[in-house]
Tab-separated table of C-alpha atoms in Angstrom:
chain	number	residue	atom	x	y	z
A	1	MET	CA	-11.369	-17.123	10.474
A	2	ARG	CA	-10.381	-19.586	13.194
A	3	LEU	CA	-13.777	-19.342	14.891
A	4	PHE	CA	-15.706	-19.968	11.675
A	5	TRP	CA	-13.292	-22.730	10.654
A	6	ASP	CA	-13.476	-24.439	14.019
A	7	ARG	CA	-17.194	-23.960	14.768
A	8	GLY	CA	-18.819	-23.284	11.404
A	9	TYR	CA	-21.114	-20.419	10.562
A	10	ASP	CA	-24.036	-21.509	12.736
A	11	GLY	CA	-21.792	-22.553	15.620
A	12	THR	CA	-20.137	-19.137	15.810
A	13	SER	CA	-22.275	-16.580	17.580
A	14	PHE	CA	-22.186	-12.838	17.168
A	15	ASP	CA	-20.965	-12.592	20.780
A	16	ASP	CA	-18.150	-15.057	19.996
A	17	LEU	CA	-17.022	-12.852	17.130
A	18	THR	CA	-17.083	-9.555	19.019
A	19	ALA	CA	-15.304	-11.138	22.007
A	20	ALA	CA	-12.586	-12.676	19.804
A	21	MET	CA	-12.013	-9.357	18.045
A	22	GLY	CA	-12.307	-7.290	21.210
A	23	ILE	CA	-14.771	-4.872	19.628
A	24	SER	CA	-18.261	-3.624	20.391
A	25	ALA	CA	-21.362	-4.582	18.451
A	26	SER	CA	-21.519	-1.159	16.807
A	27	SER	CA	-17.863	-1.397	15.754
A	28	PHE	CA	-18.548	-4.826	14.305
A	29	TYR	CA	-21.478	-3.572	12.229
A	30	ASN	CA	-19.532	-0.513	11.084
A	31	ALA	CA	-16.598	-2.678	10.005
A	32	PHE	CA	-18.370	-5.673	8.466
A	33	GLY	CA	-22.074	-4.906	8.100
A	34	SER	CA	-23.205	-8.361	9.184
A	35	LYS	CA	-22.042	-11.766	10.340
A	36	GLU	CA	-22.720	-13.120	6.846
A	37	ALA	CA	-20.591	-10.409	5.206
A	38	LEU	CA	-17.733	-11.209	7.594
A	39	TYR	CA	-18.094	-14.901	6.799
A	40	GLN	CA	-17.828	-14.188	3.087
A	41	GLU	CA	-14.686	-12.114	3.713
A	42	THR	CA	-13.335	-14.952	5.823
A	43	ILE	CA	-13.895	-17.480	3.042
A	44	ASP	CA	-12.036	-15.218	0.609
A	45	ALA	CA	-9.163	-14.829	3.072
A	46	TYR	CA	-9.060	-18.590	3.670
A	47	VAL	CA	-8.848	-19.331	-0.049
A	48	LYS	CA	-6.045	-16.799	-0.496
A	49	ARG	CA	-3.977	-17.791	2.517
A	50	ALA	CA	-4.724	-21.218	3.925
A	51	GLY	CA	-5.687	-22.705	0.551
A	52	ALA	CA	-2.766	-21.219	-1.383
A	53	TRP	CA	-0.865	-24.516	-1.220
A	54	PHE	CA	-3.569	-26.135	-3.383
A	55	THR	CA	-3.109	-23.694	-6.278
A	56	THR	CA	0.661	-23.637	-5.932
A	57	ILE	CA	0.948	-27.415	-6.213
A	58	LEU	CA	-1.327	-27.594	-9.256
A	59	GLN	CA	0.963	-25.122	-11.015
A	60	GLU	CA	4.170	-27.069	-10.343
A	61	PRO	CA	6.069	-28.051	-13.493
A	62	THR	CA	6.114	-31.761	-12.646
A	63	ASP	CA	4.368	-34.676	-14.285
A	64	THR	CA	0.671	-34.880	-13.472
A	65	ARG	CA	0.879	-38.014	-11.333
A	66	SER	CA	3.600	-36.465	-9.158
A	67	THR	CA	1.540	-33.290	-8.868
A	68	PHE	CA	-1.507	-35.175	-7.612
A	69	ALA	CA	0.568	-37.324	-5.243
A	70	HIS	CA	2.113	-34.141	-3.846
A	71	LEU	CA	-1.341	-32.557	-3.568
A	72	LEU	CA	-2.670	-35.468	-1.518
A	73	THR	CA	0.324	-35.721	0.814
A	74	THR	CA	0.335	-31.968	1.369
A	75	ALA	CA	-3.396	-32.075	2.096
A	76	ALA	CA	-2.751	-34.724	4.754
A	77	THR	CA	-0.206	-32.420	6.366
A	78	GLU	CA	-2.203	-29.198	5.980
A	79	PHE	CA	-5.404	-30.783	7.307
A	80	THR	CA	-3.620	-31.826	10.501
A	81	ARG	CA	-1.538	-28.751	11.314
A	82	ASP	CA	-1.112	-28.000	15.007
A	83	ASP	CA	-1.462	-24.240	14.575
A	84	LEU	CA	-4.832	-24.260	12.759
A	85	PRO	CA	-8.174	-26.008	13.144
A	86	THR	CA	-8.122	-29.432	11.520
A	87	GLY	CA	-9.544	-30.222	8.122
A	88	CYS	CA	-10.526	-27.725	5.461
A	89	MET	CA	-12.771	-24.763	6.178
A	90	ILE	CA	-14.527	-25.134	2.827
A	91	ALA	CA	-14.768	-28.921	2.451
A	92	ALA	CA	-17.690	-29.503	4.785
A	93	ALA	CA	-18.856	-25.966	5.478
A	94	ALA	CA	-22.488	-25.077	4.858
A	95	THR	CA	-23.428	-28.400	3.287
A	96	GLN	CA	-26.382	-28.370	5.669
A	97	CYS	CA	-27.851	-25.026	6.583
A	98	ALA	CA	-31.120	-23.230	7.056
A	99	PRO	CA	-32.951	-22.101	3.917
A	100	THR	CA	-32.225	-18.498	4.931
A	101	GLN	CA	-28.527	-19.236	4.462
A	102	ALA	CA	-28.770	-20.544	0.909
A	103	ARG	CA	-26.386	-17.806	-0.249
A	104	LEU	CA	-23.666	-19.162	2.041
A	105	ARG	CA	-24.316	-22.715	0.906
A	106	ASP	CA	-24.082	-21.583	-2.721
A	107	LEU	CA	-20.913	-19.572	-2.043
A	108	LEU	CA	-19.159	-22.591	-0.580
A	109	ALA	CA	-20.483	-24.950	-3.243
A	110	THR	CA	-19.019	-22.567	-5.810
A	111	GLN	CA	-15.652	-22.678	-4.032
A	112	ARG	CA	-15.700	-26.478	-4.062
A	113	THR	CA	-16.632	-26.490	-7.761
A	114	GLN	CA	-13.795	-24.099	-8.559
A	115	SER	CA	-11.327	-26.401	-6.816
A	116	GLU	CA	-12.561	-29.370	-8.812
A	117	THR	CA	-12.369	-27.341	-12.018
A	118	ALA	CA	-8.730	-26.573	-11.200
A	119	LEU	CA	-8.126	-30.329	-10.955
A	120	VAL	CA	-9.786	-30.848	-14.351
A	121	THR	CA	-7.557	-28.167	-15.867
A	122	ARG	CA	-4.415	-29.799	-14.476
A	123	LEU	CA	-5.517	-33.204	-15.740
A	124	GLN	CA	-6.150	-31.737	-19.201
A	125	GLN	CA	-2.594	-30.409	-19.153
A	126	GLY	CA	-1.483	-33.941	-18.257
A	127	ILE	CA	-3.212	-35.376	-21.311
A	128	GLN	CA	-1.579	-32.734	-23.493
A	129	ALA	CA	1.827	-33.562	-21.982
A	130	GLY	CA	1.322	-37.287	-22.527
A	131	ASP	CA	1.156	-38.058	-18.780
A	132	LEU	CA	-2.341	-39.557	-19.077
A	133	PRO	CA	-4.052	-41.700	-21.695
A	134	PRO	CA	-5.927	-39.453	-24.141
A	135	ASP	CA	-9.230	-41.190	-23.389
A	136	THR	CA	-9.009	-40.488	-19.628
A	137	ASP	CA	-12.307	-39.211	-18.244
A	138	ILE	CA	-10.716	-36.188	-16.592
A	139	LYS	CA	-13.984	-34.916	-15.109
A	140	ALA	CA	-14.565	-38.219	-13.340
A	141	LEU	CA	-10.932	-38.435	-12.233
A	142	ALA	CA	-11.055	-34.875	-10.883
A	143	ALA	CA	-14.320	-35.665	-9.078
A	144	PHE	CA	-12.697	-38.763	-7.557
A	145	TYR	CA	-9.696	-36.863	-6.186
A	146	SER	CA	-11.886	-33.937	-5.125
A	147	ALA	CA	-14.124	-36.296	-3.152
A	148	LEU	CA	-11.053	-37.941	-1.681
A	149	LEU	CA	-9.630	-34.584	-0.544
A	150	ARG	CA	-12.941	-33.639	1.084
A	151	GLY	CA	-13.108	-37.015	2.784
A	152	MET	CA	-9.569	-36.570	4.102
A	153	ALA	CA	-10.588	-33.157	5.474
A	154	VAL	CA	-13.558	-34.695	7.300
A	155	GLN	CA	-11.397	-37.493	8.664
A	156	ALA	CA	-8.891	-34.940	9.936
A	157	ARG	CA	-11.770	-33.158	11.730
A	158	ASP	CA	-12.660	-36.520	13.271
A	159	GLY	CA	-9.142	-36.831	14.689
A	160	ILE	CA	-7.644	-39.301	12.229
A	161	PRO	CA	-3.854	-38.914	12.544
A	162	ARG	CA	-1.698	-37.440	9.803
A	163	GLU	CA	0.042	-40.764	9.202
A	164	ARG	CA	-3.279	-42.434	8.355
A	165	LEU	CA	-4.116	-39.623	5.928
A	166	HIS	CA	-0.732	-40.159	4.265
A	167	GLU	CA	-1.608	-43.856	3.898
A	168	ILE	CA	-4.925	-42.902	2.302
A	169	ALA	CA	-3.071	-40.619	-0.119
A	170	ARG	CA	-0.674	-43.424	-1.042
A	171	ILE	CA	-3.520	-45.876	-1.670
A	172	ALA	CA	-5.451	-43.269	-3.670
A	173	MET	CA	-2.588	-42.960	-6.112
A	174	GLN	CA	-3.060	-46.635	-6.973
A	175	ALA	CA	-6.206	-45.553	-8.823
A	176	TRP	CA	-4.127	-43.376	-11.160
A	177	PRO	CA	-4.613	-44.256	-14.838
A	178	THR	CA	-1.826	-46.130	-16.531
A	179	PRO	CA	0.142	-43.751	-18.766
A	180	PRO	CA	0.095	-44.346	-22.524
């Protein structure tokens, strides 16, 4: 996972993978079938482990504004951890790839769409709870915060410090709709 996260699919060679795992080519093919199959398994593992904080925060029983503020500040911290590659493995992965890798591009686009859908669901709960004005365009608001999270992930990859990402999160919350 670290190799794919750090170097991307194209930047991680078959030799890199077998060397990192300490296995032969035949063992690799017996275990995973292909580099693409391993990448798909890696994405699933990333979503379950490294991305678990995202789902956990969206399920917190706090008001919607506090949930989103917590989501953004946690993202700033998670995207700049010392023990993992910076950014988010899914945010920028496979946005540009060869036509032969369209399945990977579609897989990751689906993951990004699912994350945004989770934001929409949480915002809908906020309207029902009275945390947001009933006429809030929750799809647009979710798209805004989704784009912001992806941008923070890219900035983390570019070496922007955690403190700056926390400032971005604070400023982003100024766009929050005024409650009814």
